[in-house]
């Protein structure tokens, strides 16, 4: 299984970015897929996750109302639309996937089997 993340970059506060994660060796409709991030000098943290069915989603409180997670099963891809970006959103963003994850554990990075390589998002004030 490979997860290829892309879409990171540098933006000013208030700007937008869209992250993409394309999966191979795994079908997006059969897996819980999500985004985590690791700010400089901090631990990896949960951002957003989408259920296998592509309807239910969970968000970290810090991004709720600004970020939107979505999935395109035809493209085997996961997306994260990030609007109203803040300097505190600066981090390396990782996509993750797991076929057997229990939905109640979806916020826990330790429960995911597969990880992308990360894409850097830098938000300047």
JSON list of C-alpha atoms in Angstrom, two decimals:
[
{"chain": "A", "resi": 1, "resn": "UNK", "atom": "CA", "xyz": [0.00, 0.00, 0.00]},
{"chain": "A", "resi": 2, "resn": "UNK", "atom": "CA", "xyz": [1.22, 3.47, -0.88]},
{"chain": "A", "resi": 3, "resn": "UNK", "atom": "CA", "xyz": [-0.27, 6.83, -0.04]},
{"chain": "A", "resi": 4, "resn": "UNK", "atom": "CA", "xyz": [1.00, 9.78, -2.05]},
{"chain": "A", "resi": 5, "resn": "UNK", "atom": "CA", "xyz": [0.26, 13.15, -0.49]},
{"chain": "A", "resi": 6, "resn": "UNK", "atom": "CA", "xyz": [0.61, 16.44, -2.30]},
{"chain": "A", "resi": 7, "resn": "UNK", "atom": "CA", "xyz": [-0.65, 19.99, -2.35]},
{"chain": "A", "resi": 8, "resn": "UNK", "atom": "CA", "xyz": [1.33, 21.59, 0.44]},
{"chain": "A", "resi": 9, "resn": "UNK", "atom": "CA", "xyz": [2.94, 24.97, 0.07]},
{"chain": "A", "resi": 10, "resn": "UNK", "atom": "CA", "xyz": [3.36, 28.42, 1.54]},
{"chain": "A", "resi": 11, "resn": "UNK", "atom": "CA", "xyz": [0.44, 30.78, 1.94]},
{"chain": "A", "resi": 12, "resn": "UNK", "atom": "CA", "xyz": [-0.41, 33.88, 3.91]},
{"chain": "A", "resi": 13, "resn": "UNK", "atom": "CA", "xyz": [-2.84, 33.79, 6.77]},
{"chain": "A", "resi": 14, "resn": "UNK", "atom": "CA", "xyz": [-6.40, 33.70, 5.50]},
{"chain": "A", "resi": 15, "resn": "UNK", "atom": "CA", "xyz": [-5.43, 31.80, 2.39]},
{"chain": "A", "resi": 16, "resn": "UNK", "atom": "CA", "xyz": [-6.44, 28.37, 1.19]},
{"chain": "A", "resi": 17, "resn": "UNK", "atom": "CA", "xyz": [-4.79, 25.13, 0.14]},
{"chain": "A", "resi": 18, "resn": "UNK", "atom": "CA", "xyz": [-6.10, 21.77, -0.98]},
{"chain": "A", "resi": 19, "resn": "UNK", "atom": "CA", "xyz": [-4.21, 18.65, -0.04]},
{"chain": "A", "resi": 20, "resn": "UNK", "atom": "CA", "xyz": [-4.57, 15.43, -2.00]},
{"chain": "A", "resi": 21, "resn": "UNK", "atom": "CA", "xyz": [-3.73, 11.86, -1.10]},
{"chain": "A", "resi": 22, "resn": "UNK", "atom": "CA", "xyz": [-3.85, 9.15, -3.76]},
{"chain": "A", "resi": 23, "resn": "UNK", "atom": "CA", "xyz": [-3.89, 5.54, -2.61]},
{"chain": "A", "resi": 24, "resn": "UNK", "atom": "CA", "xyz": [-2.51, 2.52, -4.41]},
{"chain": "A", "resi": 25, "resn": "UNK", "atom": "CA", "xyz": [-2.83, -1.03, -3.21]},
{"chain": "A", "resi": 26, "resn": "UNK", "atom": "CA", "xyz": [-5.89, -0.06, -1.22]},
{"chain": "A", "resi": 27, "resn": "UNK", "atom": "CA", "xyz": [-9.34, 1.04, -2.29]},
{"chain": "A", "resi": 28, "resn": "UNK", "atom": "CA", "xyz": [-10.53, 4.21, -0.61]},
{"chain": "A", "resi": 29, "resn": "UNK", "atom": "CA", "xyz": [-14.06, 2.90, -0.17]},
{"chain": "A", "resi": 30, "resn": "UNK", "atom": "CA", "xyz": [-12.76, 0.02, 1.96]},
{"chain": "A", "resi": 31, "resn": "UNK", "atom": "CA", "xyz": [-10.67, 2.08, 4.35]},
{"chain": "A", "resi": 32, "resn": "UNK", "atom": "CA", "xyz": [-10.96, 4.74, 6.97]},
{"chain": "A", "resi": 33, "resn": "UNK", "atom": "CA", "xyz": [-8.77, 7.56, 5.67]},
{"chain": "A", "resi": 34, "resn": "UNK", "atom": "CA", "xyz": [-7.68, 10.68, 7.46]},
{"chain": "A", "resi": 35, "resn": "UNK", "atom": "CA", "xyz": [-5.27, 13.54, 7.86]},
{"chain": "A", "resi": 36, "resn": "UNK", "atom": "CA", "xyz": [-2.86, 14.17, 10.69]},
{"chain": "A", "resi": 37, "resn": "UNK", "atom": "CA", "xyz": [-0.29, 16.93, 11.09]},
{"chain": "A", "resi": 38, "resn": "UNK", "atom": "CA", "xyz": [2.92, 17.52, 12.97]},
{"chain": "A", "resi": 39, "resn": "UNK", "atom": "CA", "xyz": [3.71, 21.15, 13.79]},
{"chain": "A", "resi": 40, "resn": "UNK", "atom": "CA", "xyz": [7.38, 22.08, 14.24]},
{"chain": "A", "resi": 41, "resn": "UNK", "atom": "CA", "xyz": [8.69, 20.71, 17.52]},
{"chain": "A", "resi": 42, "resn": "UNK", "atom": "CA", "xyz": [5.38, 19.10, 18.46]},
{"chain": "A", "resi": 43, "resn": "UNK", "atom": "CA", "xyz": [3.74, 15.71, 18.41]},
{"chain": "A", "resi": 44, "resn": "UNK", "atom": "CA", "xyz": [1.65, 14.46, 15.53]},
{"chain": "A", "resi": 45, "resn": "UNK", "atom": "CA", "xyz": [-2.00, 15.41, 15.96]},
{"chain": "A", "resi": 46, "resn": "UNK", "atom": "CA", "xyz": [-5.33, 14.49, 14.49]},
{"chain": "A", "resi": 47, "resn": "UNK", "atom": "CA", "xyz": [-6.87, 16.80, 11.89]},
{"chain": "A", "resi": 48, "resn": "UNK", "atom": "CA", "xyz": [-9.77, 15.08, 10.14]},
{"chain": "A", "resi": 49, "resn": "UNK", "atom": "CA", "xyz": [-10.96, 11.62, 9.14]},
{"chain": "A", "resi": 50, "resn": "UNK", "atom": "CA", "xyz": [-13.58, 10.19, 6.83]},
{"chain": "A", "resi": 51, "resn": "UNK", "atom": "CA", "xyz": [-15.48, 6.95, 7.28]},
{"chain": "A", "resi": 52, "resn": "UNK", "atom": "CA", "xyz": [-15.28, 4.17, 4.69]},
{"chain": "A", "resi": 53, "resn": "UNK", "atom": "CA", "xyz": [-18.73, 5.07, 3.41]},
{"chain": "A", "resi": 54, "resn": "UNK", "atom": "CA", "xyz": [-17.59, 8.58, 2.59]},
{"chain": "A", "resi": 55, "resn": "UNK", "atom": "CA", "xyz": [-20.31, 10.34, 4.56]},
{"chain": "A", "resi": 56, "resn": "UNK", "atom": "CA", "xyz": [-19.36, 10.48, 8.22]},
{"chain": "A", "resi": 57, "resn": "UNK", "atom": "CA", "xyz": [-16.40, 12.68, 9.12]},
{"chain": "A", "resi": 58, "resn": "UNK", "atom": "CA", "xyz": [-14.69, 13.89, 12.25]},
{"chain": "A", "resi": 59, "resn": "UNK", "atom": "CA", "xyz": [-12.66, 17.06, 12.72]},
{"chain": "A", "resi": 60, "resn": "UNK", "atom": "CA", "xyz": [-10.32, 18.40, 15.33]},
{"chain": "A", "resi": 61, "resn": "UNK", "atom": "CA", "xyz": [-11.86, 21.36, 17.13]},
{"chain": "A", "resi": 62, "resn": "UNK", "atom": "CA", "xyz": [-9.01, 23.57, 15.92]},
{"chain": "A", "resi": 63, "resn": "UNK", "atom": "CA", "xyz": [-9.97, 23.11, 12.25]},
{"chain": "A", "resi": 64, "resn": "UNK", "atom": "CA", "xyz": [-13.73, 22.66, 12.45]},
{"chain": "A", "resi": 65, "resn": "UNK", "atom": "CA", "xyz": [-15.51, 25.07, 10.14]},
{"chain": "A", "resi": 66, "resn": "UNK", "atom": "CA", "xyz": [-12.33, 25.86, 8.20]},
{"chain": "A", "resi": 67, "resn": "UNK", "atom": "CA", "xyz": [-11.21, 22.48, 6.83]},
{"chain": "A", "resi": 68, "resn": "UNK", "atom": "CA", "xyz": [-13.27, 20.02, 4.81]},
{"chain": "A", "resi": 69, "resn": "UNK", "atom": "CA", "xyz": [-12.32, 16.42, 4.20]},
{"chain": "A", "resi": 70, "resn": "UNK", "atom": "CA", "xyz": [-13.66, 14.57, 1.17]},
{"chain": "A", "resi": 71, "resn": "UNK", "atom": "CA", "xyz": [-13.09, 11.39, -0.74]},
{"chain": "A", "resi": 72, "resn": "UNK", "atom": "CA", "xyz": [-13.30, 10.48, -4.42]},
{"chain": "A", "resi": 73, "resn": "UNK", "atom": "CA", "xyz": [-13.57, 6.72, -4.64]},
{"chain": "A", "resi": 74, "resn": "UNK", "atom": "CA", "xyz": [-13.33, 6.77, -8.43]},
{"chain": "A", "resi": 75, "resn": "UNK", "atom": "CA", "xyz": [-9.90, 8.40, -8.10]},
{"chain": "A", "resi": 76, "resn": "UNK", "atom": "CA", "xyz": [-9.02, 6.42, -4.97]},
{"chain": "A", "resi": 77, "resn": "UNK", "atom": "CA", "xyz": [-8.19, 9.75, -3.41]},
{"chain": "A", "resi": 78, "resn": "UNK", "atom": "CA", "xyz": [-8.66, 11.70, -0.22]},
{"chain": "A", "resi": 79, "resn": "UNK", "atom": "CA", "xyz": [-8.69, 15.49, -0.05]},
{"chain": "A", "resi": 80, "resn": "UNK", "atom": "CA", "xyz": [-8.41, 18.18, 2.58]},
{"chain": "A", "resi": 81, "resn": "UNK", "atom": "CA", "xyz": [-9.68, 21.62, 1.64]},
{"chain": "A", "resi": 82, "resn": "UNK", "atom": "CA", "xyz": [-8.13, 24.11, 4.03]},
{"chain": "A", "resi": 83, "resn": "UNK", "atom": "CA", "xyz": [-9.59, 27.61, 4.19]},
{"chain": "A", "resi": 84, "resn": "UNK", "atom": "CA", "xyz": [-8.93, 30.59, 6.45]},
{"chain": "A", "resi": 85, "resn": "UNK", "atom": "CA", "xyz": [-5.50, 29.24, 7.22]},
{"chain": "A", "resi": 86, "resn": "UNK", "atom": "CA", "xyz": [-3.74, 30.45, 10.34]},
{"chain": "A", "resi": 87, "resn": "UNK", "atom": "CA", "xyz": [-0.04, 30.46, 11.25]},
{"chain": "A", "resi": 88, "resn": "UNK", "atom": "CA", "xyz": [-0.77, 27.73, 13.81]},
{"chain": "A", "resi": 89, "resn": "UNK", "atom": "CA", "xyz": [-1.81, 25.45, 10.93]},
{"chain": "A", "resi": 90, "resn": "UNK", "atom": "CA", "xyz": [1.84, 25.32, 9.87]},
{"chain": "A", "resi": 91, "resn": "UNK", "atom": "CA", "xyz": [2.86, 21.67, 9.93]},
{"chain": "A", "resi": 92, "resn": "UNK", "atom": "CA", "xyz": [3.76, 18.63, 7.92]},
{"chain": "A", "resi": 93, "resn": "UNK", "atom": "CA", "xyz": [0.47, 17.04, 6.93]},
{"chain": "A", "resi": 94, "resn": "UNK", "atom": "CA", "xyz": [0.19, 13.28, 6.61]},
{"chain": "A", "resi": 95, "resn": "UNK", "atom": "CA", "xyz": [-2.55, 11.16, 5.14]},
{"chain": "A", "resi": 96, "resn": "UNK", "atom": "CA", "xyz": [-3.27, 7.83, 6.77]},
{"chain": "A", "resi": 97, "resn": "UNK", "atom": "CA", "xyz": [-5.44, 4.84, 6.03]},
{"chain": "A", "resi": 98, "resn": "UNK", "atom": "CA", "xyz": [-6.53, 1.62, 7.63]},
{"chain": "A", "resi": 99, "resn": "UNK", "atom": "CA", "xyz": [-8.86, -1.10, 6.43]},
{"chain": "A", "resi": 100, "resn": "UNK", "atom": "CA", "xyz": [-9.79, -2.44, 9.85]},
{"chain": "A", "resi": 101, "resn": "UNK", "atom": "CA", "xyz": [-9.91, 0.68, 11.99]},
{"chain": "A", "resi": 102, "resn": "UNK", "atom": "CA", "xyz": [-12.76, 0.92, 14.44]},
{"chain": "A", "resi": 103, "resn": "UNK", "atom": "CA", "xyz": [-14.48, 4.26, 13.88]},
{"chain": "A", "resi": 104, "resn": "UNK", "atom": "CA", "xyz": [-14.32, 5.09, 17.57]},
{"chain": "A", "resi": 105, "resn": "UNK", "atom": "CA", "xyz": [-10.51, 4.97, 17.31]},
{"chain": "A", "resi": 106, "resn": "UNK", "atom": "CA", "xyz": [-10.28, 7.17, 14.23]},
{"chain": "A", "resi": 107, "resn": "UNK", "atom": "CA", "xyz": [-8.59, 10.06, 16.05]},
{"chain": "A", "resi": 108, "resn": "UNK", "atom": "CA", "xyz": [-5.66, 7.92, 17.21]},
{"chain": "A", "resi": 109, "resn": "UNK", "atom": "CA", "xyz": [-2.66, 7.88, 14.88]},
{"chain": "A", "resi": 110, "resn": "UNK", "atom": "CA", "xyz": [-1.33, 4.69, 16.45]},
{"chain": "A", "resi": 111, "resn": "UNK", "atom": "CA", "xyz": [-4.27, 2.75, 15.02]},
{"chain": "A", "resi": 112, "resn": "UNK", "atom": "CA", "xyz": [-3.44, 3.43, 11.36]},
{"chain": "A", "resi": 113, "resn": "UNK", "atom": "CA", "xyz": [-1.44, 0.93, 9.35]},
{"chain": "A", "resi": 114, "resn": "UNK", "atom": "CA", "xyz": [-0.56, 3.05, 6.32]},
{"chain": "A", "resi": 115, "resn": "UNK", "atom": "CA", "xyz": [0.95, 6.52, 6.05]},
{"chain": "A", "resi": 116, "resn": "UNK", "atom": "CA", "xyz": [1.88, 8.88, 3.28]},
{"chain": "A", "resi": 117, "resn": "UNK", "atom": "CA", "xyz": [5.19, 10.72, 3.17]},
{"chain": "A", "resi": 118, "resn": "UNK", "atom": "CA", "xyz": [3.89, 14.07, 4.36]},
{"chain": "A", "resi": 119, "resn": "UNK", "atom": "CA", "xyz": [3.48, 17.43, 2.70]},
{"chain": "A", "resi": 120, "resn": "UNK", "atom": "CA", "xyz": [4.57, 20.72, 4.27]},
{"chain": "A", "resi": 121, "resn": "UNK", "atom": "CA", "xyz": [2.11, 23.54, 4.81]},
{"chain": "A", "resi": 122, "resn": "UNK", "atom": "CA", "xyz": [3.54, 26.89, 5.90]},
{"chain": "A", "resi": 123, "resn": "UNK", "atom": "CA", "xyz": [1.22, 29.75, 6.83]},
{"chain": "A", "resi": 124, "resn": "UNK", "atom": "CA", "xyz": [2.77, 33.16, 7.35]},
{"chain": "A", "resi": 125, "resn": "UNK", "atom": "CA", "xyz": [1.19, 36.01, 9.27]}
]
